[in-house]
Structure formats: structure tokens, C-alpha cells
Coordinates of C-alpha atoms in Angstrom, one line a residue:
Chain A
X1141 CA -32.7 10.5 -114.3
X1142 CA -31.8 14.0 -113.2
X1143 CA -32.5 15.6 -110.1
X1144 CA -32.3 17.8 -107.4
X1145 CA -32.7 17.5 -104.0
X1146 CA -32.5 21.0 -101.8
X1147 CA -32.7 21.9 -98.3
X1148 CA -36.2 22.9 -97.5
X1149 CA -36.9 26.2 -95.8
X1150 CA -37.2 28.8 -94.3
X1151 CA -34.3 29.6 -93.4
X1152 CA -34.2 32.4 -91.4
X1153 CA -30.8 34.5 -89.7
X1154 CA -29.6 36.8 -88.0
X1155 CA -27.5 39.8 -90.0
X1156 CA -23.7 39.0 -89.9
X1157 CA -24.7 34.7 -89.1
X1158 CA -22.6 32.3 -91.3
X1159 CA -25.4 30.7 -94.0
X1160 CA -25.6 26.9 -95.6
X1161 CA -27.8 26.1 -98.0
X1162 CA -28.0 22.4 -98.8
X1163 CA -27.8 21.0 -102.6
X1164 CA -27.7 17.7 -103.8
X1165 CA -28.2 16.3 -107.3
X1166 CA -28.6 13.1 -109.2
X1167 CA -27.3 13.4 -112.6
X1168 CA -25.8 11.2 -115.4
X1169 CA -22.6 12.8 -117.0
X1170 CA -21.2 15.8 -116.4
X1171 CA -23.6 18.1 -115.5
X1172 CA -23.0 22.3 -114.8
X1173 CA -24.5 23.3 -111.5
X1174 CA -26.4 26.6 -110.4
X1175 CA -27.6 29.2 -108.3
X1176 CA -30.2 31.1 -108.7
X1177 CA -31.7 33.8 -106.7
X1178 CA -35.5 35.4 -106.9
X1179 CA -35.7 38.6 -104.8
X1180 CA -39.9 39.3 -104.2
X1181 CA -42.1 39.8 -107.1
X1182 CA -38.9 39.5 -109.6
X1183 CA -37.5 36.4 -112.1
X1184 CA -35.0 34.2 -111.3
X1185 CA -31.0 35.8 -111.7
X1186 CA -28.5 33.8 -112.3
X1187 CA -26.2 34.2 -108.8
X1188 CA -23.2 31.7 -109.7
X1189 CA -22.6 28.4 -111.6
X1190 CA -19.8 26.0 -112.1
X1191 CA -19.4 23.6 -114.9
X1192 CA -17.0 20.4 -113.6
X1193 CA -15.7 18.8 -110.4
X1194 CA -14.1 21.1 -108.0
X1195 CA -14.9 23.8 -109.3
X1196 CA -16.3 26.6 -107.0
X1197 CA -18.6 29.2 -108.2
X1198 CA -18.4 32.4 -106.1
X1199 CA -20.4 36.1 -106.8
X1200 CA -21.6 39.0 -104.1
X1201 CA -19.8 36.8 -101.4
X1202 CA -21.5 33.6 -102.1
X1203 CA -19.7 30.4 -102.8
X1204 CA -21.0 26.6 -103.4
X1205 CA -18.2 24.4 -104.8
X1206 CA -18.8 21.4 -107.1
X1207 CA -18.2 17.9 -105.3
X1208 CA -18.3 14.6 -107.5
X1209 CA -17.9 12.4 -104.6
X1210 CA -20.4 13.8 -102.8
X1211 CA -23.0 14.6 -105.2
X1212 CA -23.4 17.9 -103.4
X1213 CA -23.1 21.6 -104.6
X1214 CA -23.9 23.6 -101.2
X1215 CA -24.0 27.4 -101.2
X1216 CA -22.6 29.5 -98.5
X1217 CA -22.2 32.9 -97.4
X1218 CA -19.7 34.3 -94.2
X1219 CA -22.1 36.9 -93.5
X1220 CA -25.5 38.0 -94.4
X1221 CA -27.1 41.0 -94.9
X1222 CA -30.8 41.5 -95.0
X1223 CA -30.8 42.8 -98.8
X1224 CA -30.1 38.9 -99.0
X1225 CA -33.4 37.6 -98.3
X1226 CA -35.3 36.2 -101.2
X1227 CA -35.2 32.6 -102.3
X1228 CA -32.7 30.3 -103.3
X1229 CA -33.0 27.7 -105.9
X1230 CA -30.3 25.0 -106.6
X1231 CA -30.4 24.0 -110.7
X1232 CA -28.8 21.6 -113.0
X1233 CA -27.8 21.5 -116.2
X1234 CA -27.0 18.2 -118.6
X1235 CA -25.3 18.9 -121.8
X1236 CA -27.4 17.1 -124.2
X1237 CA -30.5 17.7 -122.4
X1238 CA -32.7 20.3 -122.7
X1239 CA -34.2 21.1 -119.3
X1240 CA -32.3 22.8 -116.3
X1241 CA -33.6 20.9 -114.0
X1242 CA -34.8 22.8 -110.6
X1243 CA -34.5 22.2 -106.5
X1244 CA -38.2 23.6 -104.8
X1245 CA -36.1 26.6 -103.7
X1246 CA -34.8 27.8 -100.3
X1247 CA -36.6 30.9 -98.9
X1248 CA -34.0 32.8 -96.5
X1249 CA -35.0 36.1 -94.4
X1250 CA -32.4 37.8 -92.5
X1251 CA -33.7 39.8 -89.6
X1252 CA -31.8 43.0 -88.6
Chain B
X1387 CA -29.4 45.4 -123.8
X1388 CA -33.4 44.7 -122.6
X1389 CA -32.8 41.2 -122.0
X1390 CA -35.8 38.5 -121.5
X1391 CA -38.7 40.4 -121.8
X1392 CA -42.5 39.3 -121.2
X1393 CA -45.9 40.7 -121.6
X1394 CA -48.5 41.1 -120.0
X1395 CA -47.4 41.4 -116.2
X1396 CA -50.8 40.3 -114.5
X1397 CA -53.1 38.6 -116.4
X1398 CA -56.9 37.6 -115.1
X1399 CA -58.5 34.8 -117.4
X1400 CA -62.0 33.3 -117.1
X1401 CA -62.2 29.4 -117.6
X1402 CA -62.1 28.5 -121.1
X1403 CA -60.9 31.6 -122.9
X1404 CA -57.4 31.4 -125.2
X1405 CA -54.3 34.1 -124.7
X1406 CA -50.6 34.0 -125.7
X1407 CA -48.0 35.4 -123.5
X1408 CA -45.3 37.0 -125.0
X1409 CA -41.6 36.6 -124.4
X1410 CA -38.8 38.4 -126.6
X1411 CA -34.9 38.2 -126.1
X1412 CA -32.4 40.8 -127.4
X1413 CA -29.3 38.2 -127.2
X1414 CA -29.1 36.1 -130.0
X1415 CA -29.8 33.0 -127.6
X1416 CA -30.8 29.9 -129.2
X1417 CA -32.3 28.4 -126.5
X1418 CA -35.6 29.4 -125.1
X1419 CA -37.8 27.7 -122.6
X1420 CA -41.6 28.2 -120.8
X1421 CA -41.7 27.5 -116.9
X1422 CA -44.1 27.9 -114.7
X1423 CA -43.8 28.6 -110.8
X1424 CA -46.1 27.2 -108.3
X1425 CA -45.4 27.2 -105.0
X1426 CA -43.6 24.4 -103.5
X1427 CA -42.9 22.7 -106.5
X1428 CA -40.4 25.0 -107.9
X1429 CA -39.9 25.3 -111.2
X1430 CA -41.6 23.3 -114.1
X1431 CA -40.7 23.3 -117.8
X1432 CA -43.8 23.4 -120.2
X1433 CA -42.3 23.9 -123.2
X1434 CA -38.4 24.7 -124.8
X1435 CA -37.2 25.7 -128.2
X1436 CA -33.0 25.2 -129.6
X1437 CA -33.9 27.4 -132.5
X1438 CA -36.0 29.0 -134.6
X1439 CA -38.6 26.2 -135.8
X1440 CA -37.8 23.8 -133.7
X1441 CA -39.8 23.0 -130.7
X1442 CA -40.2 20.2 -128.1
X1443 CA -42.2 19.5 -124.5
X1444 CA -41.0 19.9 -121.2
X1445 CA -42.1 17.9 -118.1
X1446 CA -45.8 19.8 -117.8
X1447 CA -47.1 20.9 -122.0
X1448 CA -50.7 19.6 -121.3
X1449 CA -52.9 23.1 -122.2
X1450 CA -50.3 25.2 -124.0
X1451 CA -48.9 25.5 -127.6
X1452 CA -45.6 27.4 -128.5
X1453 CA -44.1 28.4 -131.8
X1454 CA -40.7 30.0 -132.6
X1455 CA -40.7 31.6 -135.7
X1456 CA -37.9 33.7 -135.0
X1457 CA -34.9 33.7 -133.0
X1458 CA -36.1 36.4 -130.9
X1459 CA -39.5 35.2 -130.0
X1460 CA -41.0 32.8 -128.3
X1461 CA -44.9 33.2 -127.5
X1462 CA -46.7 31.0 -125.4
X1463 CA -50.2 29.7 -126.2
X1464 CA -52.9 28.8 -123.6
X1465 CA -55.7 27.3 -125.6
X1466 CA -58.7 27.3 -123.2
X1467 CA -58.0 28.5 -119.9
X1468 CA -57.8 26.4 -116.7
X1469 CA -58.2 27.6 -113.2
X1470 CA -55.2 24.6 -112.6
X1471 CA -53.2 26.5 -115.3
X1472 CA -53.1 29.9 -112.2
X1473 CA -49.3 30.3 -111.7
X1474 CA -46.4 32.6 -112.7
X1475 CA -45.0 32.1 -116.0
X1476 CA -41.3 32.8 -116.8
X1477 CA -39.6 32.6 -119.7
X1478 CA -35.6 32.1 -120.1
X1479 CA -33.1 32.1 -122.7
X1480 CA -29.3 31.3 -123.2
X1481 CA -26.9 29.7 -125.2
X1482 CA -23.7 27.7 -125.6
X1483 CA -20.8 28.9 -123.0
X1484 CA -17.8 29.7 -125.4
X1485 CA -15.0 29.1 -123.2
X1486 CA -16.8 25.8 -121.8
X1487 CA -14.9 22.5 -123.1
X1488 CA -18.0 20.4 -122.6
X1489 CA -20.1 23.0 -124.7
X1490 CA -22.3 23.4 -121.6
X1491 CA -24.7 26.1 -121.7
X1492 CA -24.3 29.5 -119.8
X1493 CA -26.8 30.1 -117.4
X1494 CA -30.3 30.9 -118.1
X1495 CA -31.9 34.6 -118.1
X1496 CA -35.4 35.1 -116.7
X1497 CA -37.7 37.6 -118.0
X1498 CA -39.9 39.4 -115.4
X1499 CA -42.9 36.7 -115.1
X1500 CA -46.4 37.0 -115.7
X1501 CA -48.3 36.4 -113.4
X1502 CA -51.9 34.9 -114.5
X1503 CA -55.0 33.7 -112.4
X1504 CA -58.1 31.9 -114.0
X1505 CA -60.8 32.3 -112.5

């Protein structure tokens, strides 16, 4: 079946600190991969995707690039700011199936 | 373009009583889906819709009906009111990605969430 497995949290950094955020998935096919981002009290926005192997998503600095081999779509950032606290979750998407299927999300706080 | 919108905000039930919460898109999506939030368990999907009239279960539909009558609207039922049923409630649309080869879907859009306790 589909899954996905994310790094649990919290994470927390220091401004300006290089951030990981571990993704893995289980999937039959071909599935698109996602980010999403919930900043407090707010839904879920859409922070990057990519659709097939190799591709890398990338949007407000963040990147996560699709690996096949590895099963793994990680996100990463060269340098956080503190408006980049909120919680990440790590989705998939099989064409054919009707259910984005959801990691148990990543809460990061960045300290000054 | 208001996007995925939902109503109410906050919602306080008492065991046993009924309420629909409301979710309306502006974007033509065809795809529309009911998930609620609990903590540590991410997201769960109760309920999804591919168009109008056509309905199907998610992972978690025990205690909730939905309809889709139109395109834009997609309301979601509770029929008697659990205290296990106390979460945040989002609803999401989207559709087919047009420059996608594999006719995989563009991301979803959240509404706002409502956020309902029963008491």
C-alpha cells in the first residue's frame, strides 16, 4: 500500500542553520510528491511538489528532490528564518487513487 | 479568487446533536476531500468526491455523511455528535495538472479549518 514515513519532530534551529527534513514513502507506480506547510491556526499550503524521478521541487528557498532509488523525497533549506516555523508535512499522491496520502508532520521553530 | 472556503470557524457541539460543515471552492476543481487533523496522526481522509454526484470513503467515514450536489460544494454531515469526532476539519480541492503527462493531480488547496469540540 501507500505510505509515508517522516522525520518526527520538533525540530528546532537556530536562524541562518542549514535544515533537513526527512521523507520517505512507500508507493506503487508513479506517484507525485509534496510539501506542505501549516503556519499556526491556518490550513495546509501547498509549499512545492514534484511529479517523477529526479525531479526537484523548489519554492521560498526550499528544495526536496524526488529519488526512486531511494524512496526518499527530503526537504531542505540553506538558511532559515524564523517566519519559517510552522509545521511540515510530507504527502503523496497516486494517480488513480483518490487519497493524498499524509506523513504525521514535522513541527520546526527557529529561535532568533 | 476566494479559494477553499469553510464555515463555521469554531464550532462547540454537545454529544448527540447533528451539524454540517460547509466547504465551497471558486475553482472549478473536481476533486474535493474531508480530512480531519488530530494531533500526531496527521492528516485523515473521511470522505472525497471526483465530481458532482459522485462520492466515496476515505480511511476514517464512520459518523459523517457528505453529498456533492454541485461542483462547488461539498458539505459535511455529522449525524450525532461524538466527543471522539473533537478535531480540526479541513476541506481541499484540486484537479488534473494540465501540463502533467501522467495526468497527476496539482496539489491540493486547504480551506481555513474548523475547528469543532464535543463536548
Amino acid at each position: 500500500g501507500n505510505s509515508v514515513t517522516q522525520m518526527e519532530g520538533p525540530v528546532t534551529l537556530s536562524e541562518e542553520a542549514f535544515l533537513t527534513i526527512n521523507c520517505t514513502y512507500t508507493a506503487t507506480g508513479y506517484p507525485s510528491l509534496f510539501w506542505y506547510v501549516q503556519y499556526p491556526g491556518e490550513g495546509l499550503q501547498l509549499l512545492l511538489k514534484a511529479t517523477k524521478a529526479d525531479d526537484k521541487g523548489s519554492n521560498k528557498g526550499f528544495e526536496a528532490t524526488y529519488r526512486k532509488e531511494t524512496t526518499s523525497f527530503h526537504l531542505e533549506k540553506g538558511s532559515v528564518q524564523v517566519s519559517d516555523s510552522a509545521v511540515y508535512f510530507c504527502a503523496l499522491d497516486q494517480t488513480g487513487a483518490n487519497n493524498l496520502f499524509f506523513g504525521t508532520g514535522t513541527r520546526l521553530t527557529v529561535i532568533p | 479568487n476566494a479559494g477553499v472556503t469553510q464555515t463555521p470557524k469554531f464550532q462547540v457541539l454537545k454529544t448527540g446533536q447533528s451539524m454540517t460543515l460547509q466547504c465551497a471552492q471558486d475553482m472549478n476543481h473536481e476533486y474535493m476531500s474531508w480530512y480531519r487533523q488530530d494531533p500526531g496522526m496527521g492528516l485523515r481522509l473521511i470522505h472525497y468526491s471526483v465530481g458532482a454526484g459522485i462520492t466515496d470513503q476515505g480511511e476514517v467515514p464512520n459518523g459523517y455523511n457528505v453529498s456533492r450536489s454541485t461542483t462547488e460544494d461539498f458539505p459535511l454531515r455529522l449525524l450525532s455528535a461524538a466527543p471522539s469526532q473533537t478535531s480540526v476539519y479541513f476541506c481541499a480541492s484540486s484537479t488534473r495538472d494540465r501540463v502533467s503527462v501522467s495526468g497527476s493531480r496539482t496539489g491540493q488547496y486547504f480551506g481555513p479549518g474548523t475547528r469543532l469540540t464535543v463536548l
